Coordinates of C-alpha atoms in Angstrom, one line a residue:
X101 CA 91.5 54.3 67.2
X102 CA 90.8 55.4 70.7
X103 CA 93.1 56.6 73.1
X104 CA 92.4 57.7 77.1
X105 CA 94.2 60.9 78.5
X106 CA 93.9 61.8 82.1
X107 CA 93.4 65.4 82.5
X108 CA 93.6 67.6 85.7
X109 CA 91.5 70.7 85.7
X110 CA 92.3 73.5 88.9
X111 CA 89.2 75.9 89.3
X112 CA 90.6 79.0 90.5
X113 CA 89.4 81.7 92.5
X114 CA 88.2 85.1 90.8
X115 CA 89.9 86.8 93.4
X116 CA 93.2 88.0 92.1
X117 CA 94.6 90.1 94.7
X118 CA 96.3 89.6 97.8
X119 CA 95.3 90.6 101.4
X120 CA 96.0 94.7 101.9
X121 CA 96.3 95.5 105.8
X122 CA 94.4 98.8 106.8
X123 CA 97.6 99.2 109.5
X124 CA 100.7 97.8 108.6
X125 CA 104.0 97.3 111.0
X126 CA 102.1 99.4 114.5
X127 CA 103.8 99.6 117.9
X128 CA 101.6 99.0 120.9
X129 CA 102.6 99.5 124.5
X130 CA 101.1 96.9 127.1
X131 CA 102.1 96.9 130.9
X132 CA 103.7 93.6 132.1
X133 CA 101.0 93.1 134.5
X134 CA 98.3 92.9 131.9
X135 CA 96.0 90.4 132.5
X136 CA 96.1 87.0 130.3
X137 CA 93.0 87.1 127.8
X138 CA 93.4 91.2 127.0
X139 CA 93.0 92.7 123.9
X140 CA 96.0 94.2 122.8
X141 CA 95.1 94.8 119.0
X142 CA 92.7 94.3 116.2
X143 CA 94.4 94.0 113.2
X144 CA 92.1 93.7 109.8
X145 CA 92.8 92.7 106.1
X146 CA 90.6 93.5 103.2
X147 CA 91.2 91.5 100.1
X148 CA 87.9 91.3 98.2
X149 CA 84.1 91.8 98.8
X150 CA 83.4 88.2 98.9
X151 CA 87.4 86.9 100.4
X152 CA 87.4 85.5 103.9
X153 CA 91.0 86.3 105.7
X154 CA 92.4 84.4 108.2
X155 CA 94.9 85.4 110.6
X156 CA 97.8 83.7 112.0
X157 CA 101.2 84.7 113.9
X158 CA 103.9 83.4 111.6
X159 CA 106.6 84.2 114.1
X160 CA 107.5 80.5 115.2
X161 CA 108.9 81.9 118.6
X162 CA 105.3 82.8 119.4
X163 CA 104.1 79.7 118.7
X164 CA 102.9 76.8 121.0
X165 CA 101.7 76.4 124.3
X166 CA 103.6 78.8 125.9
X167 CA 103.3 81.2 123.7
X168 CA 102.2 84.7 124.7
X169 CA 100.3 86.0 122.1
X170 CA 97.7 84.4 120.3
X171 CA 95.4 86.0 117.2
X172 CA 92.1 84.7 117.0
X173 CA 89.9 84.2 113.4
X174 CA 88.7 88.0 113.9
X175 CA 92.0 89.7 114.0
X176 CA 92.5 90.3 117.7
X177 CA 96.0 89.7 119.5
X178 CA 94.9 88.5 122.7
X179 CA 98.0 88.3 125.5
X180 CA 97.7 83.7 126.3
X181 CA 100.6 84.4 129.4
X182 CA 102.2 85.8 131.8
X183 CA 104.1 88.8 129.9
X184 CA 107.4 89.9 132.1
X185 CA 109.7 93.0 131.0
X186 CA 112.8 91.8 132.4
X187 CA 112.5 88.9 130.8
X188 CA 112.0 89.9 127.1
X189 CA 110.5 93.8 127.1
X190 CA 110.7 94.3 123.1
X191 CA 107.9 92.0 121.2
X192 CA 108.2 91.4 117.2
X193 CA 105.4 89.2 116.1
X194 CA 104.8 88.8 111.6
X195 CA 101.2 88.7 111.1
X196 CA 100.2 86.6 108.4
X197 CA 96.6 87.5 106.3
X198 CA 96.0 84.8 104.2
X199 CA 92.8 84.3 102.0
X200 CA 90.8 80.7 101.7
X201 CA 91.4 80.9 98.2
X202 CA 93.3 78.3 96.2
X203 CA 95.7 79.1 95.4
X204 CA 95.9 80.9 98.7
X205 CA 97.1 85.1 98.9
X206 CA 98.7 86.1 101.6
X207 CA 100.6 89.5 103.2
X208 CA 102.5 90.1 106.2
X209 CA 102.7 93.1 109.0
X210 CA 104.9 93.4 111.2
X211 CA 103.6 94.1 114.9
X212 CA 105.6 95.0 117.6
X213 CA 104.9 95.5 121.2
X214 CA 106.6 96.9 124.3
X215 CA 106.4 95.9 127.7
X216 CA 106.1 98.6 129.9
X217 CA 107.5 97.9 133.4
X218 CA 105.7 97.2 136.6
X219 CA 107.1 98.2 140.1
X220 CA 106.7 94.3 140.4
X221 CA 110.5 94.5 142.1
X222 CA 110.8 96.5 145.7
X223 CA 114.4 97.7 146.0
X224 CA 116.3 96.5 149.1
X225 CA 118.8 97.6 151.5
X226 CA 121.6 95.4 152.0
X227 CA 122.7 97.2 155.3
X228 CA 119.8 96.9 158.1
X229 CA 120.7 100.2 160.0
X230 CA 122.0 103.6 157.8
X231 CA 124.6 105.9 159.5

């Protein structure tokens, strides 16, 4: 007798623990006049002597071409537009560390950032001559 059975092995990483940020859930203060392509963080993860993290923003209302923020494969939060504080002036963005493992580990920080206003609005007087 013979019989075929189709079997399905899943080689798994030796890497059992998931991404540790080395700052988790920091407040940074940018002014809304920042220019587009600044620096405002460097965020790093540290899962392993031999894991490769990558970074994404997880917070879908940061997401797309308008978005305002953008992480880049080193950990940097970069400001990708025009930032305005009285438009939005209180930032949350959830940082996702995630290893190239498979299965994959992942952890999440919380980052939040505050506008701080420009004199960007002159005030005006309604009345042209002051008694």
């Amino acid at each position: 007798l013979h019989a075929d059975v189709p079997v399905e092995i899943y080689v798994m990483s030796a890497l059992d623990q998931p991404p540790q940020f080395e700052e988790r859930d920091s407040i940074y203060f940018i002014e809304e006049g920042s220019p587009i392509g600044r620096t405002i963080a460097q965020l790093s993860a540290f899962a392993g002597p031999d894991a490769r993290i990558q970074y994404k923003i997880a917070s879908t209302q940061y997401s797309g071409e308008d978005a305002l923020f953008q992480i880049d494969e080193s950990g940097r939060v970069i400001i990708s537009n025009h930032l305005d504080r009285e438009v939005q002036a209180l930032h949350k963005l959830m940082i996702l560390a995630e290893t190239d493992t498979s299965p994959a580990l992942n952890a999440y920080s919380e980052l939040t950032i505050q506008v701080l206003d420009d004199n960007d609005h002159s005030p005006e007087f309604n009345q042209i001559l002051m008694k």
